[in-house]
Amino acid sequence: MLKFRPHHVMCTFAFQGYGYSQSFVENYQEIVSKLPECKIEVVKGLDQICSACPKIQHNRCVKQDTVLELDKKHMQILEIEIGQVLTWNEAVEKIRRKMSLSKFEYACQGCSCKPHGMCKNALLKLIEEKEVV
Ligand code: SF4
Ligand code: SF4
């Protein structure tokens, strides 16, 4: 079972091999490689992605207030809750059905990665696929 804090469902969907450090990226790639066969459990606070992050100090994220807000908004929008268990396909389906561009702007507000545009592009691609189907 992989453990994801709520906003990491969206981050993982958008992950393209970039991150805060080499070890963070390697850990993230390993987690992503397990997604086809492992379920994910939504957890509160630090998760397996955070575990290799250089932004942990004294056992908490240095951007604690921002990431708690990200978690709260992603739970609201994706309609997920702490303790919920999902397959990765179910998680992506939630993003497909519930995350719009305007909701993404709201949900990811304050994230330092957002200005790079990669997450928005990943969502745009999913939205385009939805329109084609
Ligand atoms: S903008 Fe930030 S919080 Fe939103 S999906 Fe990307 S990395 Fe995650
Ligand atoms: S920035 Fe904070 S929430 Fe994001 S991966 Fe690092 S420790 Fe976790």
CSV table of C-alpha atoms and ligand atoms in Angstrom, one decimal:
chain,number,residue,atom,x,y,z
A,1,MET,CA,0.0,0.0,0.0
A,2,LEU,CA,1.3,3.4,-0.9
A,3,LYS,CA,0.5,6.3,1.4
A,4,PHE,CA,-0.3,9.7,-0.1
A,5,ARG,CA,-1.3,12.9,1.7
A,6,PRO,CA,-4.3,14.3,-0.2
A,7,HIS,CA,-2.7,16.8,-2.5
A,8,HIS,CA,-0.1,14.3,-3.6
A,9,VAL,CA,-2.7,12.5,-5.6
A,10,MET,CA,-2.7,15.4,-8.0
A,11,CYS,CA,1.1,16.0,-7.7
A,12,THR,CA,1.7,12.3,-8.6
A,13,PHE,CA,-0.7,12.5,-11.6
A,14,ALA,CA,1.4,15.5,-12.8
A,15,PHE,CA,4.8,14.2,-11.9
A,16,GLN,CA,7.3,14.4,-14.7
A,17,GLY,CA,10.6,13.5,-13.0
A,18,TYR,CA,11.4,16.8,-11.4
A,19,GLY,CA,11.6,17.6,-7.8
A,20,TYR,CA,13.5,19.2,-4.8
A,21,SER,CA,16.6,16.9,-5.0
A,22,GLN,CA,18.0,13.9,-6.7
A,23,SER,CA,17.0,11.6,-3.8
A,24,PHE,CA,13.5,13.1,-3.7
A,25,VAL,CA,13.1,12.4,-7.5
A,26,GLU,CA,14.5,8.8,-7.2
A,27,ASN,CA,12.1,8.0,-4.3
A,28,TYR,CA,9.2,9.6,-6.3
A,29,GLN,CA,10.1,7.5,-9.4
A,30,GLU,CA,10.1,4.3,-7.3
A,31,ILE,CA,6.7,5.2,-5.9
A,32,VAL,CA,5.3,5.9,-9.3
A,33,SER,CA,6.7,2.6,-10.6
A,34,LYS,CA,4.6,0.8,-8.0
A,35,LEU,CA,1.3,2.5,-8.9
A,36,PRO,CA,0.1,-0.1,-11.3
A,37,GLU,CA,0.1,-2.9,-8.7
A,38,CYS,CA,-0.3,-1.0,-5.4
A,39,LYS,CA,-3.3,0.7,-3.9
A,40,ILE,CA,-3.0,4.1,-2.3
A,41,GLU,CA,-4.2,5.1,1.1
A,42,VAL,CA,-4.9,8.8,1.7
A,43,VAL,CA,-3.1,9.8,4.9
A,44,LYS,CA,-2.8,12.9,7.1
A,45,GLY,CA,0.6,14.7,7.2
A,46,LEU,CA,3.9,13.4,6.0
A,47,ASP,CA,3.8,10.5,3.5
A,48,GLN,CA,6.2,8.3,1.5
A,49,ILE,CA,6.8,11.1,-1.0
A,50,CYS,CA,7.6,13.5,1.8
A,51,SER,CA,10.0,10.9,3.4
A,52,ALA,CA,12.8,11.8,1.0
A,53,CYS,CA,12.1,15.5,0.8
A,54,PRO,CA,14.7,18.0,1.9
A,55,LYS,CA,12.0,20.3,3.1
A,56,ILE,CA,11.3,18.3,6.2
A,57,GLN,CA,12.6,19.9,9.4
A,58,HIS,CA,11.8,18.6,12.9
A,59,ASN,CA,9.6,16.0,11.4
A,60,ARG,CA,7.3,18.4,9.6
A,61,CYS,CA,7.2,20.2,6.3
A,62,VAL,CA,8.8,23.6,6.4
A,63,LYS,CA,5.7,24.8,4.4
A,64,GLN,CA,3.3,23.3,6.8
A,65,ASP,CA,0.6,25.9,6.6
A,66,THR,CA,0.7,25.9,2.8
A,67,VAL,CA,0.6,22.2,2.4
A,68,LEU,CA,-2.2,21.7,4.9
A,69,GLU,CA,-4.2,24.1,2.9
A,70,LEU,CA,-3.3,22.2,-0.3
A,71,ASP,CA,-4.4,19.0,1.4
A,72,LYS,CA,-7.7,20.5,2.5
A,73,LYS,CA,-8.6,21.9,-0.9
A,74,HIS,CA,-7.7,18.7,-2.8
A,75,MET,CA,-9.8,16.6,-0.3
A,76,GLN,CA,-12.7,18.9,-1.0
A,77,ILE,CA,-12.4,19.0,-4.8
A,78,LEU,CA,-11.5,15.3,-5.4
A,79,GLU,CA,-13.9,14.2,-2.7
A,80,ILE,CA,-11.4,12.0,-0.9
A,81,GLU,CA,-10.9,11.6,2.8
A,82,ILE,CA,-8.2,10.5,5.2
A,83,GLY,CA,-8.1,6.7,5.4
A,84,GLN,CA,-9.7,6.2,2.0
A,85,VAL,CA,-8.1,3.4,-0.1
A,86,LEU,CA,-8.1,3.8,-3.9
A,87,THR,CA,-6.5,2.1,-6.9
A,88,TRP,CA,-4.4,4.5,-9.0
A,89,ASN,CA,-7.0,4.2,-11.8
A,90,GLU,CA,-9.7,5.3,-9.4
A,91,ALA,CA,-7.6,8.3,-8.3
A,92,VAL,CA,-7.0,9.4,-11.9
A,93,GLU,CA,-10.7,9.0,-12.6
A,94,LYS,CA,-11.5,11.3,-9.7
A,95,ILE,CA,-9.1,13.9,-11.2
A,96,ARG,CA,-10.7,13.4,-14.6
A,97,ARG,CA,-14.2,13.9,-13.3
A,98,LYS,CA,-13.7,16.5,-10.5
A,99,MET,CA,-10.7,18.7,-11.3
A,100,SER,CA,-11.3,21.6,-13.7
A,101,LEU,CA,-8.7,24.2,-14.7
A,102,SER,CA,-10.4,26.8,-12.4
A,103,LYS,CA,-10.5,24.3,-9.5
A,104,PHE,CA,-6.8,23.5,-10.1
A,105,GLU,CA,-6.0,27.2,-9.9
A,106,TYR,CA,-7.8,27.3,-6.5
A,107,ALA,CA,-6.5,23.9,-5.2
A,108,CYS,CA,-2.9,24.5,-6.0
A,109,GLN,CA,-2.7,28.1,-5.1
A,110,GLY,CA,0.5,28.7,-3.0
A,111,CYS,CA,2.5,25.8,-4.4
A,112,SER,CA,6.0,26.8,-5.5
A,113,CYS,CA,5.9,24.3,-8.4
A,114,LYS,CA,2.7,25.7,-9.9
A,115,PRO,CA,4.3,28.6,-11.8
A,116,HIS,CA,6.4,26.1,-13.8
A,117,GLY,CA,3.2,25.1,-15.6
A,118,MET,CA,3.8,21.3,-15.8
A,119,CYS,CA,0.9,20.3,-13.6
A,120,LYS,CA,-1.5,22.6,-15.5
A,121,ASN,CA,-0.3,21.0,-18.7
A,122,ALA,CA,-0.8,17.5,-17.4
A,123,LEU,CA,-4.4,18.5,-16.4
A,124,LEU,CA,-5.0,20.2,-19.7
A,125,LYS,CA,-4.0,17.0,-21.5
A,126,LEU,CA,-6.4,14.9,-19.4
A,127,ILE,CA,-9.2,17.4,-20.1
A,128,GLU,CA,-8.5,17.3,-23.8
A,129,GLU,CA,-8.7,13.5,-23.7
A,130,LYS,CA,-12.0,13.7,-21.9
A,131,GLU,CA,-13.4,16.0,-24.6
A,132,VAL,CA,-12.3,13.6,-27.4
A,133,VAL,CA,-14.0,10.6,-25.7
B,1,SF4,S1,0.9,22.7,-8.6
B,1,SF4,FE1,1.9,21.9,-6.8
B,1,SF4,S2,0.3,21.1,-5.5
B,1,SF4,FE2,-0.5,21.3,-7.5
B,1,SF4,S3,-0.2,19.4,-8.5
B,1,SF4,FE3,1.5,20.6,-9.0
B,1,SF4,S4,3.1,20.1,-7.5
B,1,SF4,FE4,1.1,19.4,-6.7
B,2,SF4,S1,7.4,20.1,0.3
B,2,SF4,FE1,6.4,19.3,2.2
B,2,SF4,S2,4.5,18.3,1.6
B,2,SF4,FE2,5.8,18.6,-0.2
B,2,SF4,S3,6.9,16.6,-0.4
B,2,SF4,FE3,8.2,18.0,0.8
B,2,SF4,S4,7.7,17.6,2.9
B,2,SF4,FE4,6.1,16.7,1.7
